[in-house]
GROMACS .gro file of C-alpha atoms in nm:
model
  467
    1MET     CA    1  -0.181  -4.475   0.848
    2ALA     CA    2   0.164  -4.496   0.707
    3ASN     CA    3   0.284  -4.199   0.893
    4ALA     CA    4   0.132  -4.323   1.214
    5ILE     CA    5   0.342  -4.652   1.176
    6ARG     CA    6   0.657  -4.455   1.103
    7ASP     CA    7   0.603  -4.224   1.412
    8VAL     CA    8   0.606  -4.485   1.641
    9ASN     CA    9   0.762  -4.342   1.969
   10ARG     CA   10   1.132  -4.446   1.974
   11SER     CA   11   1.198  -4.362   2.353
   12VAL     CA   12   0.880  -4.549   2.495
   13ALA     CA   13   0.971  -4.909   2.642
   14PRO     CA   14   0.840  -5.194   2.414
   15GLN     CA   15   0.524  -5.379   2.508
   16PRO     CA   16   0.416  -5.713   2.413
   17ASP     CA   17   0.161  -5.707   2.127
   18THR     CA   18  -0.165  -5.882   2.136
   19ASN     CA   19  -0.183  -6.089   1.806
   20PRO     CA   20   0.095  -5.948   1.589
   21SER     CA   21   0.128  -6.104   1.241
   22THR     CA   22   0.376  -5.898   1.048
   23GLU     CA   23   0.624  -5.638   1.159
   24LEU     CA   24   0.376  -5.361   1.044
   25THR     CA   25   0.136  -5.488   1.306
   26SER     CA   26   0.385  -5.531   1.589
   27ALA     CA   27   0.485  -5.206   1.771
   28VAL     CA   28   0.794  -5.354   1.931
   29HIS     CA   29   0.917  -5.470   1.565
   30ARG     CA   30   0.848  -5.119   1.447
   31GLN     CA   31   1.039  -4.957   1.729
   32PHE     CA   32   1.345  -5.163   1.655
   33ARG     CA   33   1.322  -5.117   1.285
   34ASN     CA   34   1.283  -4.746   1.316
   35SER     CA   35   1.517  -4.673   1.600
   36HIS     CA   36   1.749  -4.459   1.387
   37GLU     CA   37   1.570  -4.400   1.073
   38GLY     CA   38   1.581  -4.049   0.934
   39HIS     CA   39   1.777  -3.925   1.247
   40ARG     CA   40   2.075  -3.700   1.155
   41PRO     CA   41   2.153  -3.474   1.440
   42HIS     CA   42   2.513  -3.396   1.329
   43ALA     CA   43   2.680  -3.314   1.002
   44GLY     CA   44   2.844  -3.621   0.883
   45LEU     CA   45   2.708  -3.860   1.147
   46ASP     CA   46   2.531  -4.175   1.061
   47PRO     CA   47   2.419  -4.328   1.372
   48THR     CA   48   2.290  -4.642   1.215
   49ARG     CA   49   2.649  -4.746   1.175
   50ALA     CA   50   2.691  -4.748   1.567
   51SER     CA   51   2.368  -4.928   1.629
   52THR     CA   52   2.318  -5.300   1.654
   53GLY     CA   53   2.021  -5.515   1.776
   54VAL     CA   54   2.203  -5.586   2.102
   55VAL     CA   55   2.267  -5.219   2.155
   56TRP     CA   56   1.904  -5.153   2.092
   57THR     CA   57   1.828  -5.444   2.360
   58SER     CA   58   2.065  -5.257   2.613
   59GLU     CA   59   1.901  -4.932   2.546
   60ARG     CA   60   1.546  -5.072   2.611
   61ALA     CA   61   1.680  -5.217   2.949
   62TYR     CA   62   1.824  -4.887   3.062
   63GLU     CA   63   1.490  -4.715   2.993
   64GLN     CA   64   1.331  -4.963   3.238
   65GLY     CA   65   1.577  -4.882   3.513
   66TYR     CA   66   1.860  -5.141   3.481
   67LEU     CA   67   2.148  -4.915   3.520
   68ASP     CA   68   1.990  -4.777   3.850
   69ASP     CA   69   1.955  -5.102   4.029
   70PRO     CA   70   2.118  -5.385   3.824
   71SER     CA   71   2.126  -5.635   4.118
   72SER     CA   72   1.745  -5.638   4.092
   73TRP     CA   73   1.748  -5.754   3.735
   74ALA     CA   74   1.824  -6.126   3.594
   75ASN     CA   75   2.052  -6.038   3.304
   76LEU     CA   76   2.016  -6.355   3.094
   77GLY     CA   77   2.130  -6.150   2.787
   78GLN     CA   78   2.469  -6.136   2.929
   79GLY     CA   79   2.734  -6.222   2.657
   80ALA     CA   80   3.019  -6.282   2.920
   81PRO     CA   81   3.074  -6.548   3.197
   82GLU     CA   82   3.060  -6.488   3.561
   83VAL     CA   83   3.397  -6.342   3.676
   84ASP     CA   84   3.420  -6.398   4.056
   85ASP     CA   85   3.675  -6.620   4.206
   86GLU     CA   86   3.415  -6.848   4.341
   87ILE     CA   87   3.428  -7.159   4.104
   88GLU     CA   88   3.563  -7.469   4.267
   89GLY     CA   89   3.896  -7.577   4.114
   90CYS     CA   90   3.933  -7.253   3.905
   91PHE     CA   91   4.265  -7.050   3.984
   92GLU     CA   92   4.228  -6.719   4.132
   93ARG     CA   93   4.255  -6.414   3.909
   94PRO     CA   94   4.504  -6.137   3.994
   95HIS     CA   95   4.360  -5.863   4.209
   96SER     CA   96   4.654  -5.621   4.123
   97ILE     CA   97   4.911  -5.618   3.853
   98ASP     CA   98   5.280  -5.505   3.876
   99VAL     CA   99   5.376  -5.273   3.590
  100SER     CA  100   5.721  -5.312   3.479
  101MET     CA  101   5.919  -5.041   3.306
  102THR     CA  102   5.853  -5.201   2.978
  103GLY     CA  103   5.479  -5.209   3.045
  104ARG     CA  104   5.504  -4.810   3.056
  105GLU     CA  105   5.602  -4.816   2.691
  106TYR     CA  106   5.423  -4.868   2.374
  107GLY     CA  107   5.419  -5.231   2.317
  108PRO     CA  108   5.476  -5.419   1.980
  109THR     CA  109   5.152  -5.424   1.782
  110ALA     CA  110   5.169  -5.806   1.732
  111GLY     CA  111   5.208  -5.853   2.124
  112ILE     CA  112   5.491  -5.922   2.358
  113LYS     CA  113   5.713  -6.218   2.252
  114PRO     CA  114   5.668  -6.431   2.605
  115LEU     CA  115   5.295  -6.411   2.547
  116ARG     CA  116   5.299  -6.515   2.190
  117GLU     CA  117   5.540  -6.799   2.296
  118ALA     CA  118   5.310  -6.914   2.580
  119VAL     CA  119   5.010  -6.916   2.340
  120ALA     CA  120   5.213  -7.130   2.082
  121ARG     CA  121   5.313  -7.362   2.351
  122LEU     CA  122   4.975  -7.407   2.488
  123TYR     CA  123   4.841  -7.510   2.138
  124ASN     CA  124   5.126  -7.735   2.068
  125GLU     CA  125   5.077  -7.920   2.387
  126HIS     CA  126   4.698  -7.950   2.362
  127HIS     CA  127   4.656  -7.975   1.992
  128ARG     CA  128   4.968  -8.059   1.792
  129LYS     CA  129   5.132  -8.327   1.991
  130GLY     CA  130   5.331  -8.575   1.783
  131LYS     CA  131   5.290  -8.357   1.461
  132ARG     CA  132   5.559  -8.242   1.253
  133SER     CA  133   5.448  -7.896   1.206
  134GLN     CA  134   5.423  -7.686   1.526
  135TYR     CA  135   5.329  -7.352   1.599
  136SER     CA  136   5.583  -7.090   1.694
  137TRP     CA  137   5.568  -6.737   1.834
  138GLU     CA  138   5.553  -6.604   1.485
  139ASN     CA  139   5.230  -6.782   1.425
  140VAL     CA  140   5.069  -6.568   1.698
  141CYS     CA  141   4.941  -6.216   1.711
  142ILE     CA  142   4.796  -6.075   2.036
  143VAL     CA  143   4.519  -5.837   1.990
  144PRO     CA  144   4.299  -5.624   2.211
  145GLY     CA  145   3.978  -5.843   2.212
  146GLY     CA  146   3.810  -6.055   1.946
  147ARG     CA  147   3.646  -5.745   1.765
  148ALA     CA  148   3.985  -5.604   1.721
  149GLY     CA  149   4.116  -5.930   1.579
  150LEU     CA  150   3.837  -5.970   1.332
  151ILE     CA  151   3.887  -5.600   1.228
  152ARG     CA  152   4.250  -5.657   1.179
  153ILE     CA  153   4.186  -5.975   0.966
  154ALA     CA  154   3.946  -5.797   0.737
  155ALA     CA  155   4.206  -5.524   0.705
  156VAL     CA  156   4.454  -5.758   0.529
  157LEU     CA  157   4.215  -5.972   0.333
  158GLY     CA  158   4.174  -5.855  -0.026
  159ASN     CA  159   3.857  -5.815  -0.209
  160ALA     CA  160   3.670  -6.137  -0.151
  161TYR     CA  161   3.338  -6.315  -0.120
  162LEU     CA  162   3.275  -6.395   0.247
  163GLY     CA  163   3.057  -6.687   0.361
  164PHE     CA  164   2.890  -6.713   0.714
  165PHE     CA  165   2.617  -6.930   0.875
  166ILE     CA  166   2.275  -6.809   0.990
  167PRO     CA  167   2.179  -7.004   1.315
  168ASP     CA  168   2.021  -7.347   1.213
  169TYR     CA  169   1.991  -7.673   1.388
  170THR     CA  170   2.007  -7.865   1.070
  171ALA     CA  171   2.388  -7.775   1.053
  172TYR     CA  172   2.438  -7.996   1.364
  173ASN     CA  173   2.208  -8.297   1.256
  174GLU     CA  174   2.266  -8.319   0.887
  175MET     CA  175   2.636  -8.262   0.851
  176LEU     CA  176   2.638  -8.401   0.497
  177SER     CA  177   2.424  -8.096   0.402
  178LEU     CA  178   2.665  -7.859   0.570
  179PHE     CA  179   2.949  -8.005   0.376
  180ARG     CA  180   2.756  -7.980   0.061
  181ASN     CA  181   2.685  -7.610   0.128
  182ILE     CA  182   3.040  -7.508   0.194
  183ALA     CA  183   3.162  -7.698  -0.121
  184GLU     CA  184   2.891  -7.545  -0.333
  185GLU     CA  185   2.957  -7.186  -0.180
  186ILE     CA  186   3.334  -7.234  -0.251
  187ALA     CA  187   3.261  -7.354  -0.606
  188ARG     CA  188   3.069  -7.027  -0.655
  189GLY     CA  189   3.371  -6.829  -0.565
  190THR     CA  190   3.347  -6.763  -0.186
  191SER     CA  191   3.721  -6.757  -0.085
  192VAL     CA  192   3.672  -6.665   0.292
  193ILE     CA  193   3.451  -6.855   0.549
  194LEU     CA  194   3.387  -6.705   0.891
  195THR     CA  195   3.223  -6.920   1.151
  196SER     CA  196   3.227  -6.952   1.547
  197ASN     CA  197   3.294  -7.315   1.684
  198PRO     CA  198   3.135  -7.351   1.939
  199ARG     CA  199   2.847  -7.163   1.794
  200ASN     CA  200   2.697  -6.848   1.943
  201PRO     CA  201   2.400  -6.851   1.986
  202THR     CA  202   2.311  -7.209   1.927
  203GLY     CA  203   2.546  -7.343   2.194
  204MET     CA  204   2.637  -7.637   1.967
  205VAL     CA  205   2.989  -7.746   1.859
  206VAL     CA  206   3.117  -7.923   1.546
  207LYS     CA  207   3.397  -8.174   1.659
  208ASN     CA  208   3.600  -8.422   1.468
  209PRO     CA  209   3.555  -8.606   1.218
  210GLU     CA  210   3.318  -8.347   1.084
  211LEU     CA  211   3.533  -8.041   1.180
  212ALA     CA  212   3.836  -8.216   0.994
  213GLN     CA  213   3.610  -8.263   0.687
  214ILE     CA  214   3.524  -7.905   0.675
  215GLN     CA  215   3.886  -7.806   0.697
  216ASP     CA  216   3.975  -8.054   0.420
  217ILE     CA  217   3.693  -7.897   0.199
  218CYS     CA  218   3.849  -7.560   0.256
  219ARG     CA  219   4.218  -7.646   0.218
  220ASP     CA  220   4.407  -7.472  -0.072
  221ARG     CA  221   4.052  -7.333  -0.156
  222ALA     CA  222   3.940  -7.099   0.108
  223THR     CA  223   4.073  -6.907   0.405
  224LEU     CA  224   3.882  -7.049   0.717
  225ILE     CA  225   3.849  -6.799   1.011
  226MET     CA  226   3.742  -6.978   1.324
  227ASP     CA  227   3.623  -6.792   1.616
  228GLU     CA  228   3.679  -7.020   1.920
  229PHE     CA  229   3.626  -6.805   2.196
  230TYR     CA  230   3.391  -7.042   2.366
  231CYS     CA  231   3.591  -7.359   2.313
  232GLY     CA  232   3.685  -7.408   2.687
  233TYR     CA  233   3.285  -7.459   2.744
  234ASN     CA  234   3.287  -7.813   2.604
  235TYR     CA  235   3.051  -8.060   2.748
  236THR     CA  236   3.088  -8.339   2.492
  237SER     CA  237   3.382  -8.527   2.684
  238ASN     CA  238   3.241  -8.571   3.039
  239CYS     CA  239   3.407  -8.240   3.148
  240ASP     CA  240   3.756  -8.353   3.125
  241GLY     CA  241   3.924  -8.031   3.025
  242THR     CA  242   3.933  -8.108   2.657
  243VAL     CA  243   3.911  -7.823   2.412
  244ILE     CA  244   3.778  -7.875   2.066
  245SER     CA  245   3.994  -7.655   1.824
  246ALA     CA  246   4.065  -7.639   1.431
  247ALA     CA  247   4.435  -7.652   1.544
  248ASP     CA  248   4.394  -8.028   1.578
  249ASN     CA  249   4.339  -8.063   1.204
  250VAL     CA  250   4.596  -7.825   1.048
  251GLU     CA  251   4.836  -8.017   0.837
  252ASP     CA  252   5.097  -7.732   0.817
  253VAL     CA  253   5.084  -7.430   1.035
  254ASP     CA  254   5.224  -7.199   0.753
  255GLU     CA  255   5.034  -7.354   0.472
  256ASP     CA  256   4.678  -7.404   0.587
  257ASP     CA  257   4.490  -7.098   0.567
  258VAL     CA  258   4.316  -7.132   0.904
  259LEU     CA  259   4.294  -6.854   1.131
  260ILE     CA  260   4.199  -6.914   1.487
  261ILE     CA  261   4.083  -6.647   1.718
  262ASP     CA  262   4.073  -6.690   2.108
  263GLY     CA  263   4.166  -6.517   2.410
  264LEU     CA  264   4.134  -6.451   2.781
  265THR     CA  265   3.766  -6.304   2.728
  266LYS     CA  266   3.534  -6.612   2.767
  267ARG     CA  267   3.723  -6.933   2.882
  268PHE     CA  268   3.950  -6.743   3.129
  269ARG     CA  269   3.656  -6.522   3.225
  270LEU     CA  270   3.840  -6.196   3.197
  271PRO     CA  271   3.663  -5.994   2.930
  272GLY     CA  272   3.757  -5.671   3.098
  273TRP     CA  273   4.131  -5.731   3.001
  274ARG     CA  274   4.077  -5.728   2.634
  275VAL     CA  275   4.366  -5.976   2.565
  276ALA     CA  276   4.315  -6.213   2.270
  277TRP     CA  277   4.499  -6.376   1.993
  278ILE     CA  278   4.513  -6.497   1.653
  279LEU     CA  279   4.700  -6.814   1.523
  280GLY     CA  280   4.778  -6.884   1.168
  281PRO     CA  281   5.033  -6.884   0.891
  282LYS     CA  282   5.330  -6.657   0.954
  283GLU     CA  283   5.249  -6.469   0.645
  284PHE     CA  284   4.912  -6.358   0.781
  285ILE     CA  285   5.030  -6.301   1.128
  286LYS     CA  286   5.308  -6.054   1.005
  287ALA     CA  287   5.028  -5.861   0.828
  288ILE     CA  288   4.770  -5.872   1.076
  289GLY     CA  289   5.046  -5.773   1.349
  290SER     CA  290   5.154  -5.467   1.131
  291CYS     CA  291   4.796  -5.326   1.061
  292GLY     CA  292   4.759  -5.283   1.438
  293SER     CA  293   4.982  -4.985   1.402
  294TYR     CA  294   4.707  -4.782   1.219
  295LEU     CA  295   4.391  -4.969   1.372
  296ASP     CA  296   4.426  -5.006   1.741
  297GLY     CA  297   4.761  -4.961   1.857
  298GLY     CA  298   4.816  -5.275   2.025
  299THR     CA  299   4.704  -5.473   2.347
  300ASN     CA  300   4.769  -5.349   2.680
  301VAL     CA  301   5.132  -5.455   2.789
  302PRO     CA  302   5.108  -5.487   3.177
  303PHE     CA  303   4.779  -5.725   3.135
  304GLN     CA  304   4.991  -5.919   2.843
  305GLU     CA  305   5.280  -5.975   3.108
  306ALA     CA  306   5.013  -6.096   3.375
  307ALA     CA  307   4.860  -6.343   3.116
  308VAL     CA  308   5.181  -6.528   3.047
  309SER     CA  309   5.168  -6.756   3.363
  310MET     CA  310   4.792  -6.826   3.328
  311LEU     CA  311   4.868  -7.011   2.998
  312GLU     CA  312   5.071  -7.312   3.139
  313PRO     CA  313   4.909  -7.620   2.961
  314THR     CA  314   4.861  -7.830   3.269
  315LYS     CA  315   4.725  -7.539   3.457
  316VAL     CA  316   4.484  -7.462   3.152
  317ARG     CA  317   4.367  -7.812   3.143
  318ASN     CA  318   4.277  -7.807   3.504
  319GLU     CA  319   4.100  -7.478   3.469
  320MET     CA  320   3.896  -7.586   3.176
  321ARG     CA  321   3.796  -7.912   3.367
  322ALA     CA  322   3.636  -7.704   3.670
  323LEU     CA  323   3.492  -7.465   3.417
  324GLN     CA  324   3.308  -7.736   3.237
  325ARG     CA  325   3.183  -7.879   3.546
  326HIS     CA  326   3.028  -7.575   3.679
  327PHE     CA  327   2.876  -7.427   3.373
  328MET     CA  328   2.718  -7.775   3.281
  329GLU     CA  329   2.556  -7.776   3.620
  330LYS     CA  330   2.414  -7.437   3.529
  331ARG     CA  331   2.292  -7.545   3.211
  332ASP     CA  332   2.123  -7.853   3.340
  333TYR     CA  333   1.937  -7.633   3.612
  334VAL     CA  334   1.812  -7.385   3.352
  335ILE     CA  335   1.706  -7.666   3.103
  336GLY     CA  336   1.534  -7.834   3.383
  337ARG     CA  337   1.346  -7.545   3.500
  338LEU     CA  338   1.237  -7.448   3.125
  339ARG     CA  339   1.122  -7.789   3.057
  340GLU     CA  340   0.887  -7.780   3.369
  341MET     CA  341   0.738  -7.471   3.224
  342GLY     CA  342   0.645  -7.659   2.897
  343PHE     CA  343   0.929  -7.538   2.658
  344LYS     CA  344   1.037  -7.802   2.407
  345ILE     CA  345   1.421  -7.844   2.423
  346ASP     CA  346   1.525  -8.118   2.163
  347PHE     CA  347   1.884  -8.005   2.138
  348VAL     CA  348   2.068  -7.973   2.458
  349PRO     CA  349   2.358  -7.729   2.409
  350ASN     CA  350   2.676  -7.921   2.420
  351SER     CA  351   2.909  -7.623   2.432
  352THR     CA  352   2.926  -7.233   2.527
  353PHE     CA  353   2.695  -7.095   2.791
  354TYR     CA  354   2.397  -7.027   2.566
  355LEU     CA  355   2.052  -7.172   2.509
  356TRP     CA  356   1.874  -7.112   2.180
  357LEU     CA  357   1.535  -7.130   2.295
  358ASP     CA  358   1.246  -7.196   2.092
  359LEU     CA  359   0.940  -6.989   2.174
  360GLU     CA  360   0.676  -7.142   1.943
  361CYS     CA  361   0.517  -7.353   2.230
  362LEU     CA  362   0.406  -7.004   2.385
  363PRO     CA  363   0.066  -6.813   2.292
  364GLU     CA  364   0.089  -6.611   1.987
  365GLU     CA  365   0.122  -6.280   2.155
  366ILE     CA  366   0.471  -6.385   2.311
  367ASN     CA  367   0.592  -6.665   2.098
  368ASP     CA  368   0.851  -6.432   1.881
  369GLY     CA  369   1.172  -6.300   2.030
  370LEU     CA  370   1.101  -5.913   2.026
  371ASN     CA  371   0.760  -5.957   2.212
  372PHE     CA  372   0.901  -6.219   2.454
  373PHE     CA  373   1.186  -5.983   2.528
  374ALA     CA  374   0.945  -5.715   2.584
  375ALA     CA  375   0.734  -5.924   2.829
  376CYS     CA  376   1.073  -6.019   3.014
  377LEU     CA  377   1.164  -5.651   3.051
  378LYS     CA  378   0.847  -5.590   3.245
  379GLU     CA  379   0.969  -5.877   3.505
  380LYS     CA  380   1.312  -5.717   3.513
  381THR     CA  381   1.466  -5.997   3.285
  382ILE     CA  382   1.672  -5.952   2.975
  383VAL     CA  383   1.701  -6.192   2.707
  384VAL     CA  384   1.825  -6.149   2.312
  385PRO     CA  385   1.569  -6.175   2.060
  386GLY     CA  386   1.670  -6.427   1.795
  387ILE     CA  387   1.629  -6.187   1.517
  388PHE     CA  388   1.949  -5.999   1.616
  389PHE     CA  389   2.161  -6.308   1.509
  390ASP     CA  390   2.009  -6.309   1.151
  391LEU     CA  391   2.222  -6.030   0.938
  392ASN     CA  392   1.942  -5.995   0.681
  393PRO     CA  393   2.150  -5.789   0.448
  394SER     CA  394   1.954  -5.458   0.329
  395LYS     CA  395   1.673  -5.547   0.544
  396ARG     CA  396   1.511  -5.729   0.264
  397ARG     CA  397   1.313  -5.971   0.489
  398ASP     CA  398   1.021  -5.901   0.686
  399LEU     CA  399   1.133  -5.956   1.051
  400PHE     CA  400   0.851  -6.218   1.084
  401ASP     CA  401   0.996  -6.403   0.798
  402SER     CA  402   1.347  -6.450   0.973
  403PRO     CA  403   1.429  -6.805   1.058
  404CYS     CA  404   1.525  -6.669   1.390
  405HIS     CA  405   1.190  -6.501   1.454
  406HIS     CA  406   1.067  -6.758   1.726
  407PHE     CA  407   1.387  -6.769   1.919
  408VAL     CA  408   1.564  -6.588   2.200
  409ARG     CA  409   1.920  -6.644   2.314
  410LEU     CA  410   1.929  -6.722   2.663
  411SER     CA  411   2.276  -6.704   2.862
  412TYR     CA  412   2.364  -6.927   3.162
  413GLY     CA  413   2.675  -6.741   3.198
  414PRO     CA  414   2.573  -6.534   3.510
  415ARG     CA  415   2.575  -6.652   3.877
  416MET     CA  416   2.359  -6.918   3.989
  417GLU     CA  417   2.140  -6.663   4.199
  418THR     CA  418   2.078  -6.465   3.858
  419LEU     CA  419   1.967  -6.769   3.689
  420VAL     CA  420   1.721  -6.865   3.979
  421LYS     CA  421   1.580  -6.507   3.954
  422GLY     CA  422   1.559  -6.523   3.572
  423MET     CA  423   1.376  -6.858   3.564
  424ASP     CA  424   1.118  -6.742   3.822
  425ALA     CA  425   1.054  -6.449   3.604
  426ILE     CA  426   1.001  -6.656   3.297
  427GLN     CA  427   0.781  -6.877   3.478
  428ARG     CA  428   0.561  -6.590   3.591
  429ILE     CA  429   0.549  -6.472   3.225
  430VAL     CA  430   0.436  -6.824   3.106
  431SER     CA  431   0.169  -6.851   3.396
  432ARG     CA  432   0.028  -6.525   3.319
  433HIS     CA  433  -0.020  -6.587   2.936
  434THR     CA  434  -0.125  -6.955   2.961
  435GLY     CA  435  -0.299  -6.970   3.291
  436ARG     CA  436  -0.092  -7.258   3.372
  437GLN     CA  437   0.009  -7.278   3.762
  438PHE     CA  438   0.337  -7.385   3.883
  439PRO     CA  439   0.447  -7.513   4.222
  440ASN     CA  440   0.586  -7.222   4.459
  441ARG     CA  441   0.952  -7.258   4.502
  442PRO     CA  442   1.063  -7.136   4.842
  443ALA     CA  443   1.321  -6.862   4.853
  444THR     CA  444   1.548  -7.083   5.027
  445GLN     CA  445   1.540  -7.362   4.764
  446GLN     CA  446   1.855  -7.329   4.562
  447PRO     CA  447   2.007  -7.553   4.338
  448HIS     CA  448   2.338  -7.731   4.437
  449THR     CA  449   2.638  -7.491   4.381
  450SER     CA  450   3.017  -7.557   4.439
  451PRO     CA  451   3.163  -7.417   4.769
  452LYS     CA  452   3.265  -7.051   4.723
  453ARG     CA  453   3.536  -6.826   4.815
  454ALA     CA  454   3.471  -6.495   4.967
  455ARG     CA  455   3.329  -6.261   4.693
  456ARG     CA  456   3.495  -5.935   4.605
  457PRO     CA  457   3.285  -5.625   4.523
  458SER     CA  458   3.254  -5.593   4.139
  459MET     CA  459   3.081  -5.355   3.892
  460ALA     CA  460   2.757  -5.479   3.739
  461ALA     CA  461   2.824  -5.672   3.406
  462ASP     CA  462   2.745  -5.486   3.091
  463ILE     CA  463   2.434  -5.661   2.908
  464MET     CA  464   2.592  -5.792   2.595
  465GLY     CA  465   2.978  -5.817   2.640
  466GLY     CA  466   3.129  -5.972   2.345
  467VAL     CA  467   3.446  -6.129   2.205
   0.00000   0.00000   0.00000
């Protein structure tokens, strides 16, 4: 029996199980757990280091034909926003870029000075007005994407205990508990805290005064690394273009150990450009810039040059205003459809373009993330199982015991027509497994959308994307 369990076919597409109770009785959970186990095809290669849950998700979709005809799928696992020039009020992105003579050369590994100055100016205008301490270009490092930024930060940190958060709604409803947890972990010796704000995957944001209190707890005691890639998707201030950032609460830009990571990827809807930045104390930034020489070689210079004009503060505020209106409309459509199907959504996302969807209202055979994912694949729809956001060090927990077990992350980042297709698919799944009947929606019945510019051809988005 043990051998039979271990020999689950790694290449067969997952199917929903009838009544799984532990990962040993669920084929799709075993397939995920065993996807690389014992496989050593080349000397020195450990493929488990290259595999993550989201990669596994992508591979399963590829097996079902996603790459052959992506337009027929609803990719709600997409970790990137729609990139077309069709959002009313958003500026049109460049379709061609002039390459200067300096753009042909190696660039500085900390980024070109004009872009570093533009980033500093943007943060000073939006987050440091009237404050004595201001960011300068020396407080900014340009990096080739958020992952590269995190890798550079890791490279300059000494041996340290790192704290992070597992997705949990109580972090947003019981702030006093969150403060106590942070203070206790710092007292135990945690010297670096890494978190995203707004939060991926829960779609929630911590704002002031709570955010300021967290920074006060960490000040002079721990380095706070803030992933703020989703900060533009803020629905807490009536879509006025306001962005929530830890930069508002920094007392001294060179003394507060706060590192902020953001870029063009998410809020400027340019994930393919791989242009991001880190803000922080000059000593940190100098080290982070230097280590780029042996880690990644720096960011594409022509794209850096093209990005400078995009960061004019008034232009950015107008862009964020249009972005927030458009994505909140999509959020409301998705939540409305899901509630019609019987999903219980107690916490409406107030930021990002993600919904942390609780599946416990569904029949047992599809009320966990992996089996719901398998059911969605059969309908040419992609979601991300919640367990992929539970780091579960050393795989010590049974997957069924994960606090993320009954969740999936659903993205409303794609275009509206993709969301309609995905909601229709999920409705068919719910109907098939519950016997409930839903009113037919005519193909012509579409939610309200903003007037669109002519769409240019584009390649299909990758399933997951990233920072």
